[in-house]
């Protein structure tokens, strides 16, 4: 089946620094990828839709200047958490869809200290 | 506010017991998917249901789509510790976007 690879799996950073998370579709082209955030013991909340070659579409309440999304190719989308604060600590997951199924990355656990 | 209501939110049972998880919406959906997520990993698709009244089986898991396509259920027979995880229902929206239910966290004790 299709594979989506997310990197890194976990990262610890200091407050005020920026962190980049990569999401790659390994064996199919994805014109659209999605970024989710998941708090402990909760479901996935959609943050934004990443569109290849154009600006991302952000969900209400998600700061686009804080969560920068770049989808420069059909196989790669990146999420950069800028000027990270402890409240940004969370599990971030990307997904890419084919016509019939959504495939998820392994997730990135971000801890801001 | 979740567009999809899942219940129960948390379920702890003994190995060998049966259980049912529900996913409900006030609106009709064209299709519904069930995912299972283990800690520290991304969700993995279990099944997609499309037709009202449809029943699909995956080993000990039985998925049903309501006749009116507003609800779905997941029934697990003789649960095993390996079934432990977060079960998520999701509806497909425009642009291949998924909207998830709140999730049901299942713990099966040996």
Coordinates of C-alpha atoms in Angstrom, one line a residue:
Chain A
X1 CA 0.0 0.0 0.0
X2 CA 0.9 3.6 -0.2
X3 CA 3.3 5.0 2.3
X4 CA 3.6 8.4 3.9
X5 CA 6.8 9.1 5.8
X6 CA 7.0 11.8 8.5
X7 CA 10.2 13.0 10.0
X8 CA 11.3 13.5 12.7
X9 CA 9.4 11.1 14.9
X10 CA 10.1 13.2 17.9
X11 CA 11.9 16.5 18.7
X12 CA 12.6 18.5 21.7
X13 CA 13.3 22.2 21.2
X14 CA 13.8 25.3 23.3
X15 CA 11.2 28.0 23.5
X16 CA 11.6 30.6 20.8
X17 CA 13.2 28.3 18.3
X18 CA 11.6 26.9 15.1
X19 CA 11.0 23.3 14.2
X20 CA 10.5 21.8 10.7
X21 CA 8.5 18.6 10.2
X22 CA 8.6 16.9 6.9
X23 CA 5.9 14.7 5.3
X24 CA 6.7 12.6 2.2
X25 CA 4.5 10.4 0.1
X26 CA 6.9 7.7 -0.9
X27 CA 5.2 5.9 -3.7
X28 CA 2.5 8.2 -5.0
X29 CA 2.0 11.8 -5.8
X30 CA -0.1 13.9 -3.5
X31 CA -1.3 17.2 -4.7
X32 CA -3.0 17.7 -1.3
X33 CA -1.7 16.8 2.1
X34 CA -3.2 17.5 5.5
X35 CA -1.7 18.4 8.8
X36 CA -3.3 17.4 12.1
X37 CA -2.6 18.1 15.7
X38 CA -3.5 15.6 18.4
X39 CA -3.5 16.3 22.1
X40 CA -3.1 13.4 24.6
X41 CA -6.1 11.1 24.6
X42 CA -7.9 13.2 22.1
X43 CA -8.8 12.8 18.4
X44 CA -7.1 14.4 15.5
X45 CA -7.9 18.1 14.8
X46 CA -7.3 19.3 11.3
X47 CA -4.9 22.3 11.2
X48 CA -4.5 23.0 7.5
X49 CA -4.7 21.6 4.0
X50 CA -1.4 21.8 2.1
X51 CA -1.8 22.4 -1.6
X52 CA 1.1 21.7 -4.0
X53 CA 2.3 24.9 -5.6
X54 CA -0.1 27.2 -3.8
X55 CA -0.9 28.6 -0.3
X56 CA -2.1 26.3 2.4
X57 CA -5.7 26.5 3.7
X58 CA -5.8 26.9 7.4
X59 CA -8.6 25.9 9.7
X60 CA -10.2 28.5 11.9
X61 CA -8.1 29.4 14.9
X62 CA -4.9 28.1 13.5
X63 CA -2.2 30.9 13.1
X64 CA -0.8 30.7 9.6
X65 CA 2.2 32.8 10.6
X66 CA 3.1 30.4 13.4
X67 CA 2.5 27.2 11.5
X68 CA 4.2 27.7 8.1
X69 CA 3.3 25.1 5.5
X70 CA 5.2 24.6 2.3
X71 CA 4.2 22.1 -0.4
X72 CA 6.9 22.6 -3.0
X73 CA 6.6 19.2 -4.7
X74 CA 4.0 16.5 -5.3
X75 CA 5.7 14.3 -2.7
X76 CA 6.8 16.7 0.1
X77 CA 5.0 19.0 2.5
X78 CA 6.7 20.7 5.4
X79 CA 5.2 22.2 8.6
X80 CA 7.4 24.7 10.4
X81 CA 6.4 25.6 13.9
X82 CA 7.9 29.1 14.4
X83 CA 8.9 30.7 17.7
X84 CA 7.7 27.6 19.5
X85 CA 6.3 27.8 23.0
X86 CA 5.5 25.0 25.5
X87 CA 1.8 25.2 24.6
X88 CA 2.8 24.1 21.1
X89 CA 3.9 20.8 22.5
X90 CA 1.8 18.1 20.8
X91 CA 1.6 15.2 18.4
X92 CA 1.6 16.4 14.8
X93 CA 0.4 14.0 12.1
X94 CA 0.3 14.5 8.3
X95 CA -1.7 12.6 5.8
X96 CA -2.0 12.2 2.0
X97 CA -5.0 10.8 0.2
X98 CA -5.6 8.7 -2.9
X99 CA -9.0 8.4 -4.3
X100 CA -10.0 5.8 -1.8
X101 CA -7.9 6.1 1.3
X102 CA -6.0 8.4 3.5
X103 CA -2.5 7.4 4.5
X104 CA -0.9 8.9 7.6
X105 CA 2.6 9.6 8.6
X106 CA 4.0 8.1 11.8
X107 CA 3.5 11.4 13.6
X108 CA 5.9 13.8 15.3
X109 CA 5.9 14.3 19.0
X110 CA 7.1 17.9 19.6
X111 CA 8.1 18.9 23.1
X112 CA 9.0 22.6 23.7
X113 CA 10.9 23.2 26.9
Chain B
X1 CA -17.9 20.8 18.2
X2 CA -17.4 17.4 16.7
X3 CA -19.5 16.8 13.6
X4 CA -19.2 13.1 14.4
X5 CA -20.1 11.9 17.9
X6 CA -18.4 8.7 19.0
X7 CA -19.3 6.7 22.0
X8 CA -18.1 5.6 24.4
X9 CA -15.1 7.8 24.7
X10 CA -13.3 5.2 26.8
X11 CA -13.8 1.5 27.3
X12 CA -11.8 -0.9 29.4
X13 CA -12.7 -4.6 29.2
X14 CA -11.3 -8.0 29.8
X15 CA -9.9 -10.2 27.1
X16 CA -12.6 -12.3 25.5
X17 CA -15.4 -9.8 26.0
X18 CA -17.4 -8.3 23.1
X19 CA -17.8 -4.5 22.6
X20 CA -19.5 -2.1 20.2
X21 CA -18.4 1.4 19.4
X22 CA -20.8 3.9 17.8
X23 CA -20.3 6.8 15.5
X24 CA -23.3 9.2 14.9
X25 CA -23.9 12.3 12.9
X26 CA -26.9 14.5 12.4
X27 CA -26.2 14.7 8.7
X28 CA -25.9 12.1 6.0
X29 CA -22.4 11.1 4.8
X30 CA -21.5 9.7 1.5
X31 CA -18.9 7.4 3.1
X32 CA -17.4 6.7 6.4
X33 CA -14.1 5.2 7.4
X34 CA -12.9 3.6 10.6
X35 CA -9.3 3.9 11.7
X36 CA -7.2 2.4 14.5
X37 CA -4.4 4.3 16.1
X38 CA -1.7 3.0 18.4
X39 CA 0.2 5.3 20.8
X40 CA 2.9 7.3 19.0
X41 CA 1.8 6.3 15.5
X42 CA -0.5 7.6 12.8
X43 CA -4.0 6.1 12.3
X44 CA -4.3 3.1 10.0
X45 CA -7.4 2.5 7.9
X46 CA -9.6 -0.5 8.9
X47 CA -12.5 -0.2 6.5
X48 CA -14.6 2.2 4.3
X49 CA -18.4 1.8 4.2
X50 CA -20.3 3.5 1.5
X51 CA -23.8 1.9 1.1
X52 CA -26.6 2.3 3.6
X53 CA -27.1 -0.9 5.5
X54 CA -23.7 -2.2 4.5
X55 CA -22.0 -4.7 6.7
X56 CA -18.3 -5.5 6.4
X57 CA -16.3 -8.0 8.4
X58 CA -12.6 -7.9 9.1
X59 CA -11.7 -11.0 11.2
X60 CA -13.3 -10.3 14.6
X61 CA -14.3 -6.8 13.6
X62 CA -17.8 -6.1 12.2
X63 CA -18.6 -2.7 10.7
X64 CA -22.1 -1.6 9.9
X65 CA -23.3 1.5 8.1
X66 CA -26.8 2.7 9.1
X67 CA -29.6 2.5 6.5
X68 CA -29.9 6.3 6.6
X69 CA -26.1 6.7 6.3
X70 CA -26.0 8.9 9.5
X71 CA -24.5 6.4 11.8
X72 CA -22.1 3.5 11.9
X73 CA -20.9 0.9 14.4
X74 CA -17.9 -1.2 15.0
X75 CA -18.3 -4.5 16.9
X76 CA -15.4 -6.5 18.2
X77 CA -15.9 -10.1 19.1
X78 CA -13.7 -11.8 21.7
X79 CA -11.5 -8.8 22.2
X80 CA -7.8 -9.4 22.6
X81 CA -5.1 -7.2 24.2
X82 CA -3.8 -6.5 20.7
X83 CA -7.0 -4.7 19.9
X84 CA -6.1 -2.0 22.4
X85 CA -5.9 1.4 20.8
X86 CA -7.8 4.5 19.7
X87 CA -10.6 3.8 17.3
X88 CA -11.6 6.8 15.1
X89 CA -14.4 7.1 12.7
X90 CA -14.1 9.7 9.9
X91 CA -16.2 11.1 7.2
X92 CA -14.9 12.2 3.9
X93 CA -15.5 15.8 2.9
X94 CA -14.8 18.0 -0.1
X95 CA -11.2 17.9 -1.3
X96 CA -10.5 14.5 0.2
X97 CA -10.5 16.1 3.6
X98 CA -11.4 13.9 6.6
X99 CA -13.3 15.0 9.6
X100 CA -12.7 12.7 12.6
X101 CA -15.0 11.7 15.4
X102 CA -13.8 12.2 19.0
X103 CA -12.4 8.7 19.2
X104 CA -12.9 5.7 21.4
X105 CA -10.0 4.7 23.5
X106 CA -10.1 0.9 24.0
X107 CA -8.1 -1.0 26.6
X108 CA -8.3 -4.8 26.6
X109 CA -6.9 -6.3 29.7
X110 CA -5.4 -9.8 29.6

